[in-house]
Coordinates of N, CA and C in Angstrom, one line a residue:
M21 N 143.9 -98.7 -102.3 CA 144.0 -98.3 -100.9 C 145.1 -99.0 -100.2
T22 N 145.9 -98.4 -99.4 CA 147.0 -99.1 -98.7 C 146.4 -99.7 -97.5
R23 N 147.2 -100.7 -97.0 CA 146.8 -101.4 -95.8 C 146.6 -100.5 -94.6
S24 N 147.4 -99.5 -94.4 CA 147.3 -98.6 -93.2 C 146.0 -97.7 -93.4
S25 N 145.8 -97.3 -94.6 CA 144.6 -96.4 -94.8 C 143.3 -97.2 -94.7
L26 N 143.3 -98.5 -95.1 CA 142.2 -99.4 -94.9 C 141.9 -99.6 -93.5
G27 N 142.9 -99.8 -92.7 CA 142.8 -100.0 -91.2 C 142.2 -98.8 -90.5
Y28 N 142.7 -97.6 -91.0 CA 142.3 -96.4 -90.4 C 140.8 -96.1 -90.8
T29 N 140.4 -96.4 -92.0 CA 139.0 -96.3 -92.4 C 138.1 -97.2 -91.7
L30 N 138.5 -98.4 -91.5 CA 137.7 -99.4 -90.7 C 137.5 -99.0 -89.2
T31 N 138.6 -98.5 -88.7 CA 138.6 -98.1 -87.3 C 137.7 -96.9 -87.1
A32 N 137.8 -95.9 -88.0 CA 137.0 -94.7 -88.0 C 135.5 -95.1 -88.2
G33 N 135.2 -96.0 -89.0 CA 133.9 -96.5 -89.3 C 133.3 -97.2 -88.0
A34 N 134.1 -98.0 -87.3 CA 133.6 -98.6 -86.1 C 133.3 -97.6 -85.0
V35 N 134.2 -96.6 -84.9 CA 133.9 -95.6 -83.9 C 132.7 -94.8 -84.2
C36 N 132.4 -94.5 -85.4 CA 131.2 -93.8 -85.8 C 130.0 -94.6 -85.5
A37 N 130.0 -95.9 -85.9 CA 128.9 -96.8 -85.6 C 128.6 -96.9 -84.1
A38 N 129.7 -97.0 -83.3 CA 129.5 -97.1 -81.9 C 128.8 -95.8 -81.3
L39 N 129.3 -94.7 -81.8 CA 128.7 -93.4 -81.4 C 127.3 -93.3 -81.8
L40 N 126.9 -93.7 -83.0 CA 125.6 -93.7 -83.5 C 124.7 -94.6 -82.7
V41 N 125.1 -95.8 -82.3 CA 124.3 -96.7 -81.5 C 124.1 -96.1 -80.1
A42 N 125.2 -95.5 -79.5 CA 125.1 -94.9 -78.2 C 124.1 -93.7 -78.2
G43 N 124.2 -92.9 -79.2 CA 123.4 -91.7 -79.3 C 121.9 -92.1 -79.5
C44 N 121.6 -93.2 -80.1 CA 120.2 -93.6 -80.4 C 119.6 -94.5 -79.2
S45 N 120.4 -94.7 -78.3 CA 120.0 -95.6 -77.2 C 118.8 -94.9 -76.4
S46 N 117.8 -95.7 -76.1 CA 116.6 -95.2 -75.4 C 116.8 -95.0 -73.9
S47 N 117.8 -95.7 -73.3 CA 118.0 -95.5 -71.9 C 119.0 -94.4 -71.6
P48 N 118.7 -93.6 -70.6 CA 119.6 -92.5 -70.3 C 120.9 -93.0 -69.7
Q49 N 122.0 -92.3 -69.9 CA 123.3 -92.7 -69.4 C 123.3 -92.6 -67.8
T50 N 122.6 -91.6 -67.3 CA 122.5 -91.5 -65.8 C 121.1 -91.2 -65.5
P51 N 120.5 -91.8 -64.5 CA 119.1 -91.5 -64.2 C 119.0 -90.0 -63.7
S52 N 117.9 -89.4 -64.1 CA 117.6 -88.0 -63.6 C 117.2 -88.0 -62.2
A53 N 117.8 -87.1 -61.4 CA 117.5 -87.0 -60.0 C 116.1 -86.4 -59.8
T54 N 115.4 -86.9 -58.8 CA 114.1 -86.4 -58.4 C 114.3 -85.5 -57.2
Q55 N 113.2 -84.8 -56.9 CA 113.3 -83.9 -55.7 C 113.6 -84.7 -54.4
A56 N 112.9 -85.9 -54.3 CA 113.1 -86.7 -53.1 C 114.5 -87.2 -53.0
D57 N 115.3 -87.4 -54.1 CA 116.6 -87.8 -54.1 C 117.6 -86.8 -53.3
S58 N 117.2 -85.6 -53.3 CA 118.1 -84.6 -52.8 C 117.7 -84.2 -51.3
V59 N 116.7 -84.8 -50.7 CA 116.3 -84.5 -49.4 C 116.6 -85.6 -48.4
T60 N 117.2 -85.2 -47.3 CA 117.4 -86.1 -46.2 C 116.5 -85.7 -45.0
V61 N 116.0 -86.6 -44.2 CA 115.2 -86.4 -43.1 C 115.9 -86.9 -41.9
T62 N 116.1 -86.0 -40.9 CA 116.8 -86.3 -39.6 C 116.0 -85.8 -38.4
D63 N 116.3 -86.3 -37.2 CA 115.7 -85.8 -36.0 C 114.2 -85.9 -36.0
Q64 N 113.6 -86.9 -36.6 CA 112.2 -87.0 -36.8 C 111.5 -87.6 -35.6
W65 N 110.3 -87.1 -35.2 CA 109.6 -87.6 -34.1 C 108.1 -87.2 -34.2
V66 N 107.3 -87.8 -33.4 CA 105.8 -87.6 -33.4 C 105.4 -87.4 -31.9
K67 N 104.5 -86.4 -31.7 CA 103.9 -86.2 -30.4 C 102.9 -87.3 -30.1
A68 N 103.1 -87.9 -28.9 CA 102.2 -89.0 -28.5 C 100.7 -88.4 -28.4
A69 N 99.7 -89.3 -28.7 CA 98.3 -88.9 -28.6 C 97.5 -90.2 -28.5
E70 N 96.4 -90.1 -27.8 CA 95.5 -91.2 -27.6 C 94.5 -91.3 -28.8
S71 N 94.1 -90.1 -29.3 CA 93.1 -90.0 -30.4 C 93.1 -88.6 -30.9
G72 N 92.3 -88.4 -32.0 CA 92.2 -87.1 -32.6 C 93.4 -86.7 -33.4
M73 N 94.0 -85.5 -33.1 CA 95.1 -84.9 -33.9 C 96.4 -85.0 -33.1
T74 N 97.5 -85.0 -33.9 CA 98.8 -84.8 -33.3 C 99.7 -84.3 -34.4
S75 N 101.0 -84.1 -34.1 CA 101.9 -83.6 -35.1 C 103.2 -84.3 -35.2
A76 N 103.8 -84.3 -36.4 CA 105.1 -84.9 -36.6 C 106.1 -83.8 -36.9
F77 N 107.4 -84.0 -36.6 CA 108.4 -83.0 -36.8 C 109.7 -83.7 -37.3
A78 N 110.5 -82.8 -38.0 CA 111.8 -83.4 -38.5 C 112.6 -82.2 -39.0
E79 N 113.9 -82.5 -39.2 CA 114.8 -81.6 -39.9 C 114.9 -82.1 -41.3
L80 N 114.7 -81.2 -42.3 CA 114.8 -81.5 -43.7 C 116.0 -80.8 -44.3
A81 N 116.9 -81.5 -45.0 CA 118.0 -80.9 -45.7 C 118.0 -81.2 -47.2
N82 N 118.2 -80.2 -48.0 CA 118.2 -80.3 -49.4 C 119.6 -80.2 -50.0
T83 N 120.2 -81.2 -50.5 CA 121.5 -81.2 -51.1 C 121.5 -80.8 -52.5
G84 N 120.4 -80.6 -53.1 CA 120.2 -80.3 -54.6 C 120.5 -78.8 -54.9
R85 N 120.6 -78.6 -56.2 CA 120.8 -77.2 -56.7 C 119.6 -76.4 -56.8
G86 N 118.4 -77.0 -56.7 CA 117.1 -76.3 -56.8 C 116.3 -76.5 -55.6
D87 N 115.4 -75.5 -55.3 CA 114.4 -75.7 -54.3 C 113.5 -76.9 -54.5
V88 N 113.1 -77.5 -53.5 CA 112.1 -78.6 -53.6 C 110.9 -78.3 -52.8
R89 N 109.7 -78.8 -53.2 CA 108.5 -78.5 -52.6 C 107.8 -79.8 -52.2
I90 N 107.5 -79.9 -50.9 CA 106.7 -81.0 -50.4 C 105.2 -80.6 -50.5
V91 N 104.4 -81.4 -51.2 CA 103.0 -81.0 -51.5 C 102.1 -81.8 -50.6
S92 N 102.5 -82.9 -50.1 CA 101.6 -83.7 -49.2 C 102.4 -84.7 -48.4
A93 N 101.7 -85.2 -47.3 CA 102.3 -86.2 -46.5 C 101.2 -87.2 -46.1
S94 N 101.7 -88.4 -45.9 CA 100.7 -89.5 -45.5 C 101.4 -90.4 -44.5
S95 N 100.5 -91.1 -43.7 CA 101.0 -92.1 -42.7 C 99.9 -93.1 -42.5
P96 N 100.2 -94.4 -42.3 CA 99.2 -95.3 -41.8 C 98.6 -95.0 -40.5
A97 N 99.3 -94.1 -39.7 CA 98.9 -93.8 -38.4 C 97.8 -92.7 -38.4
S98 N 97.4 -92.2 -39.5 CA 96.4 -91.2 -39.6 C 95.5 -91.3 -40.8
A99 N 94.2 -91.1 -40.7 CA 93.3 -91.2 -41.8 C 93.5 -90.0 -42.8
R100 N 94.0 -88.9 -42.3 CA 94.3 -87.7 -43.1 C 95.4 -86.9 -42.6
M101 N 96.2 -86.4 -43.5 CA 97.3 -85.5 -43.0 C 97.3 -84.2 -43.8
E102 N 97.8 -83.2 -43.2 CA 98.0 -81.9 -43.8 C 99.3 -81.3 -43.5
L103 N 99.8 -80.4 -44.3 CA 101.0 -79.7 -44.1 C 100.5 -78.4 -43.4
H104 N 101.0 -78.1 -42.2 CA 100.6 -76.9 -41.5 C 101.7 -75.9 -41.2
E105 N 101.2 -74.7 -40.9 CA 102.1 -73.6 -40.5 C 101.4 -72.9 -39.4
M106 N 102.2 -72.0 -38.7 CA 101.7 -71.2 -37.6 C 101.4 -69.8 -38.2
A107 N 100.3 -69.2 -37.9 CA 100.0 -67.9 -38.4 C 99.2 -67.1 -37.4
P108 N 99.2 -65.8 -37.5 CA 98.4 -65.0 -36.5 C 97.0 -65.3 -36.6
G109 N 96.4 -65.5 -35.4 CA 95.0 -65.9 -35.3 C 94.2 -64.7 -34.8
E110 N 93.0 -65.0 -34.2 CA 92.2 -63.9 -33.6 C 92.9 -63.3 -32.4
G111 N 92.8 -62.0 -32.3 CA 93.4 -61.3 -31.2 C 94.9 -61.3 -31.1
G112 N 95.5 -61.7 -32.2 CA 97.0 -61.7 -32.2 C 97.6 -63.0 -31.7
S113 N 96.8 -63.9 -31.3 CA 97.4 -65.2 -30.9 C 97.8 -66.0 -32.1
M114 N 98.7 -66.9 -31.9 CA 99.2 -67.8 -33.0 C 98.2 -69.0 -33.2
A115 N 97.9 -69.3 -34.4 CA 97.0 -70.4 -34.7 C 97.6 -71.2 -35.8
M116 N 97.4 -72.5 -35.9 CA 97.9 -73.3 -37.0 C 96.8 -73.4 -38.1
R117 N 97.3 -73.5 -39.3 CA 96.4 -73.6 -40.4 C 97.1 -74.4 -41.5
Q118 N 96.3 -74.9 -42.4 CA 96.9 -75.7 -43.6 C 97.7 -74.8 -44.4
K119 N 98.8 -75.3 -44.9 CA 99.7 -74.6 -45.8 C 99.5 -75.1 -47.2
P120 N 98.5 -74.6 -48.0 CA 98.1 -75.1 -49.3 C 99.2 -75.2 -50.3
D121 N 100.2 -74.3 -50.3 CA 101.2 -74.3 -51.3 C 102.4 -75.3 -50.9
G122 N 102.3 -76.0 -49.8 CA 103.3 -76.9 -49.4 C 104.4 -76.3 -48.7
V123 N 105.5 -77.1 -48.5 CA 106.6 -76.7 -47.7 C 107.8 -76.7 -48.6
V124 N 108.5 -75.6 -48.7 CA 109.7 -75.5 -49.6 C 111.0 -75.7 -48.8
V125 N 111.8 -76.6 -49.3 CA 113.2 -76.8 -48.7 C 114.1 -76.1 -49.7
P126 N 114.8 -75.0 -49.3 CA 115.7 -74.3 -50.3 C 116.9 -75.1 -50.8
A127 N 117.3 -74.8 -52.0 CA 118.5 -75.4 -52.5 C 119.7 -75.3 -51.6
N128 N 120.4 -76.4 -51.4 CA 121.6 -76.4 -50.6 C 121.3 -75.9 -49.2
G129 N 120.0 -76.1 -48.7 CA 119.6 -75.5 -47.4 C 118.8 -76.5 -46.6
A130 N 118.2 -76.0 -45.6 CA 117.4 -76.8 -44.7 C 116.1 -76.1 -44.3
H131 N 115.2 -76.9 -43.8 CA 113.9 -76.4 -43.3 C 113.5 -77.3 -42.1
S132 N 113.2 -76.6 -41.0 CA 112.8 -77.3 -39.8 C 111.3 -77.4 -39.8
I133 N 110.8 -78.6 -39.5 CA 109.4 -79.0 -39.3 C 109.4 -79.1 -37.8
S134 N 108.9 -78.1 -37.0 CA 109.1 -78.1 -35.6 C 107.9 -77.6 -34.8
P135 N 107.8 -77.9 -33.5 CA 106.7 -77.4 -32.7 C 106.8 -75.8 -32.8
G136 N 105.6 -75.2 -33.0 CA 105.5 -73.8 -33.1 C 105.8 -73.2 -34.5
G137 N 106.1 -74.1 -35.4 CA 106.4 -73.7 -36.8 C 105.6 -74.6 -37.8
D138 N 106.2 -74.7 -39.0 CA 105.6 -75.7 -39.9 C 105.7 -77.1 -39.3
H139 N 104.7 -77.9 -39.6 CA 104.6 -79.3 -39.0 C 103.7 -80.1 -39.9
L140 N 103.8 -81.4 -39.7 CA 103.0 -82.4 -40.4 C 101.9 -82.7 -39.4
M141 N 100.6 -82.4 -39.8 CA 99.5 -82.6 -39.0 C 98.8 -83.9 -39.3
L142 N 98.7 -84.8 -38.3 CA 98.0 -86.0 -38.4 C 96.6 -85.8 -37.9
M143 N 95.6 -86.0 -38.7 CA 94.2 -85.8 -38.3 C 93.5 -87.1 -38.3
D144 N 92.7 -87.3 -37.2 CA 92.0 -88.6 -37.1 C 92.9 -89.8 -37.1
I145 N 93.8 -89.8 -36.0 CA 94.8 -90.9 -35.9 C 94.0 -92.2 -35.8
T146 N 94.6 -93.2 -36.4 CA 93.9 -94.5 -36.5 C 94.0 -95.4 -35.3
A147 N 95.0 -95.1 -34.4 CA 95.2 -95.8 -33.1 C 96.0 -94.9 -32.2
P148 N 96.0 -95.2 -30.9 CA 96.8 -94.4 -30.0 C 98.3 -94.5 -30.5
L149 N 99.0 -93.3 -30.4 CA 100.4 -93.2 -30.6 C 101.1 -93.1 -29.3
T150 N 101.7 -94.2 -28.8 CA 102.2 -94.2 -27.5 C 103.8 -94.1 -27.5
P151 N 104.3 -93.4 -26.5 CA 105.8 -93.2 -26.5 C 106.5 -94.5 -26.6
G152 N 107.6 -94.5 -27.4 CA 108.4 -95.6 -27.6 C 108.0 -96.4 -28.9
T153 N 106.9 -96.1 -29.5 CA 106.5 -96.8 -30.7 C 107.0 -96.0 -31.9
I154 N 106.8 -96.5 -33.1 CA 107.3 -95.9 -34.3 C 106.2 -95.7 -35.3
A155 N 106.2 -94.5 -36.0 CA 105.2 -94.3 -37.0 C 105.9 -94.0 -38.3
T156 N 105.4 -94.5 -39.4 CA 106.0 -94.3 -40.7 C 105.3 -93.2 -41.5
F157 N 106.1 -92.4 -42.2 CA 105.5 -91.3 -43.0 C 106.1 -91.3 -44.4
T158 N 105.3 -90.8 -45.3 CA 105.7 -90.6 -46.7 C 105.5 -89.2 -47.1
L159 N 106.5 -88.5 -47.6 CA 106.4 -87.2 -48.1 C 106.4 -87.2 -49.6
T160 N 105.4 -86.5 -50.2 CA 105.3 -86.4 -51.7 C 105.8 -85.0 -52.1
F161 N 106.6 -85.0 -53.2 CA 107.2 -83.8 -53.7 C 106.5 -83.3 -54.9
E162 N 106.7 -82.1 -55.3 CA 106.0 -81.5 -56.4 C 106.2 -82.2 -57.7
D163 N 107.4 -82.9 -57.9 CA 107.6 -83.7 -59.1 C 107.0 -85.1 -59.0
G164 N 106.3 -85.4 -58.0 CA 105.6 -86.7 -57.8 C 106.5 -87.8 -57.1
S165 N 107.8 -87.4 -56.9 CA 108.6 -88.4 -56.2 C 108.3 -88.4 -54.7
T166 N 108.7 -89.5 -54.0 CA 108.4 -89.6 -52.6 C 109.6 -90.1 -51.8
T167 N 109.6 -89.8 -50.5 CA 110.5 -90.4 -49.6 C 109.8 -90.8 -48.3
S168 N 110.2 -91.9 -47.7 CA 109.6 -92.4 -46.5 C 110.6 -92.4 -45.4
F169 N 110.0 -92.2 -44.2 CA 110.9 -92.3 -43.0 C 110.1 -92.7 -41.8
D170 N 110.8 -93.3 -40.8 CA 110.2 -93.7 -39.5 C 110.4 -92.6 -38.5
A171 N 109.5 -92.4 -37.6 CA 109.6 -91.4 -36.5 C 109.2 -92.0 -35.2
A172 N 110.0 -91.8 -34.2 CA 109.7 -92.3 -32.8 C 108.6 -91.4 -32.2
V173 N 107.7 -92.0 -31.5 CA 106.7 -91.3 -30.8 C 107.2 -90.9 -29.4
R174 N 107.0 -89.6 -29.0 CA 107.5 -89.1 -27.8 C 106.4 -88.3 -27.0
D175 N 106.5 -88.2 -25.7 CA 105.7 -87.3 -24.9 C 106.1 -85.9 -25.2
F176 N 105.2 -85.0 -25.3 CA 105.5 -83.6 -25.5 C 104.3 -82.8 -25.0
S177 N 104.5 -81.8 -24.1 CA 103.4 -81.1 -23.5 C 103.3 -79.6 -24.0
G178 N 104.2 -79.2 -24.9 CA 104.2 -77.9 -25.4 C 103.2 -77.6 -26.5
N179 N 103.1 -76.3 -26.9 CA 102.4 -75.8 -28.0 C 100.9 -76.2 -28.0
K180 N 100.1 -75.3 -27.5 CA 98.7 -75.5 -27.5 C 98.0 -74.4 -28.3
E181 N 98.3 -74.3 -29.6 CA 97.7 -73.3 -30.4 C 96.3 -73.6 -30.8
E182 N 95.7 -72.7 -31.5 CA 94.4 -72.9 -32.0 C 94.5 -73.4 -33.4
Y183 N 93.5 -74.2 -33.8 CA 93.5 -74.7 -35.2 C 92.5 -73.9 -36.0
L184 N 92.9 -73.4 -37.1 CA 92.0 -72.7 -38.1 C 91.6 -73.6 -39.2
P185 N 90.4 -74.1 -39.2 CA 90.0 -75.1 -40.3 C 90.0 -74.5 -41.6
T186 N 90.1 -75.3 -42.6 CA 90.0 -74.9 -44.0 C 88.5 -74.7 -44.4
E187 N 88.2 -74.2 -45.5 CA 86.9 -73.9 -45.9 C 86.0 -75.2 -46.0
D188 N 86.6 -76.3 -46.3 CA 85.8 -77.5 -46.4 C 85.7 -78.3 -45.1
E189 N 86.1 -77.8 -44.0 CA 86.0 -78.5 -42.7 C 84.9 -77.8 -41.9
P190 N 84.3 -78.6 -41.0 CA 83.3 -78.0 -40.1 C 84.0 -77.1 -39.1
T191 N 83.3 -76.0 -38.7 CA 83.9 -75.1 -37.8 C 83.5 -75.3 -36.3
E192 N 82.6 -76.1 -36.1 CA 82.1 -76.3 -34.7 C 83.2 -76.8 -33.8
G193 N 83.6 -75.9 -32.9 CA 84.7 -76.3 -32.0 C 86.1 -76.3 -32.6
A194 N 86.2 -76.0 -33.8 CA 87.5 -76.2 -34.5 C 88.5 -75.1 -34.1
S195 N 88.0 -73.9 -33.7 CA 88.9 -72.9 -33.3 C 89.3 -72.9 -31.9
A196 N 88.8 -73.9 -31.1 CA 89.2 -74.0 -29.7 C 90.6 -74.5 -29.7
T197 N 91.3 -74.2 -28.6 CA 92.6 -74.7 -28.4 C 92.6 -76.2 -28.3
T198 N 93.5 -76.8 -29.1 CA 93.5 -78.3 -29.2 C 94.8 -78.7 -28.5
S199 N 94.6 -79.4 -27.3 CA 95.8 -79.7 -26.5 C 96.6 -80.9 -27.0
N200 N 96.0 -81.7 -27.9 CA 96.7 -82.9 -28.3 C 97.4 -82.8 -29.7
H201 N 97.3 -81.7 -30.4 CA 97.9 -81.6 -31.7 C 99.4 -81.5 -31.8
G202 N 100.0 -80.8 -30.8 CA 101.4 -80.8 -30.8 C 102.0 -79.8 -31.7
G203 N 101.3 -79.1 -32.5 CA 101.8 -78.2 -33.5 C 102.5 -77.0 -32.9

């Protein structure tokens, strides 16, 4: 074997070995993106309330190539939270109800969580939410990923819809107009 062919063989062997090691590596070259990675939360706020129920709102933008689904929300400010929507109630009036399939933010699109529409429902708030304070929220996506954000508490007197309870909730007084929910 000539000196140049030996050098070529050694170089080729080294390249193959490097490719083999890289191909067998257990760590990915780039981390896979989660649904939470593609969502940004802006213009977030919470309706002030002394007790009971209230709502949180925000603008959600999805920079990803696929739709993302928010399946739940939580906050230390509330013992329980639900994702809600507005739907026709009795007599044609609008009423809010739980959105069991979650909230979809379309690919390369946006979804508004707003008064009179889809919203984050805080039920059994743990302490008064007073204007000027901050509440923290965590959104959980269908793939199990999460994102957290802070929202300012504001006064808001609009939207006094009815609340339609789910099957596992008591109905006594639940369909009455709830003035402090803010949905």
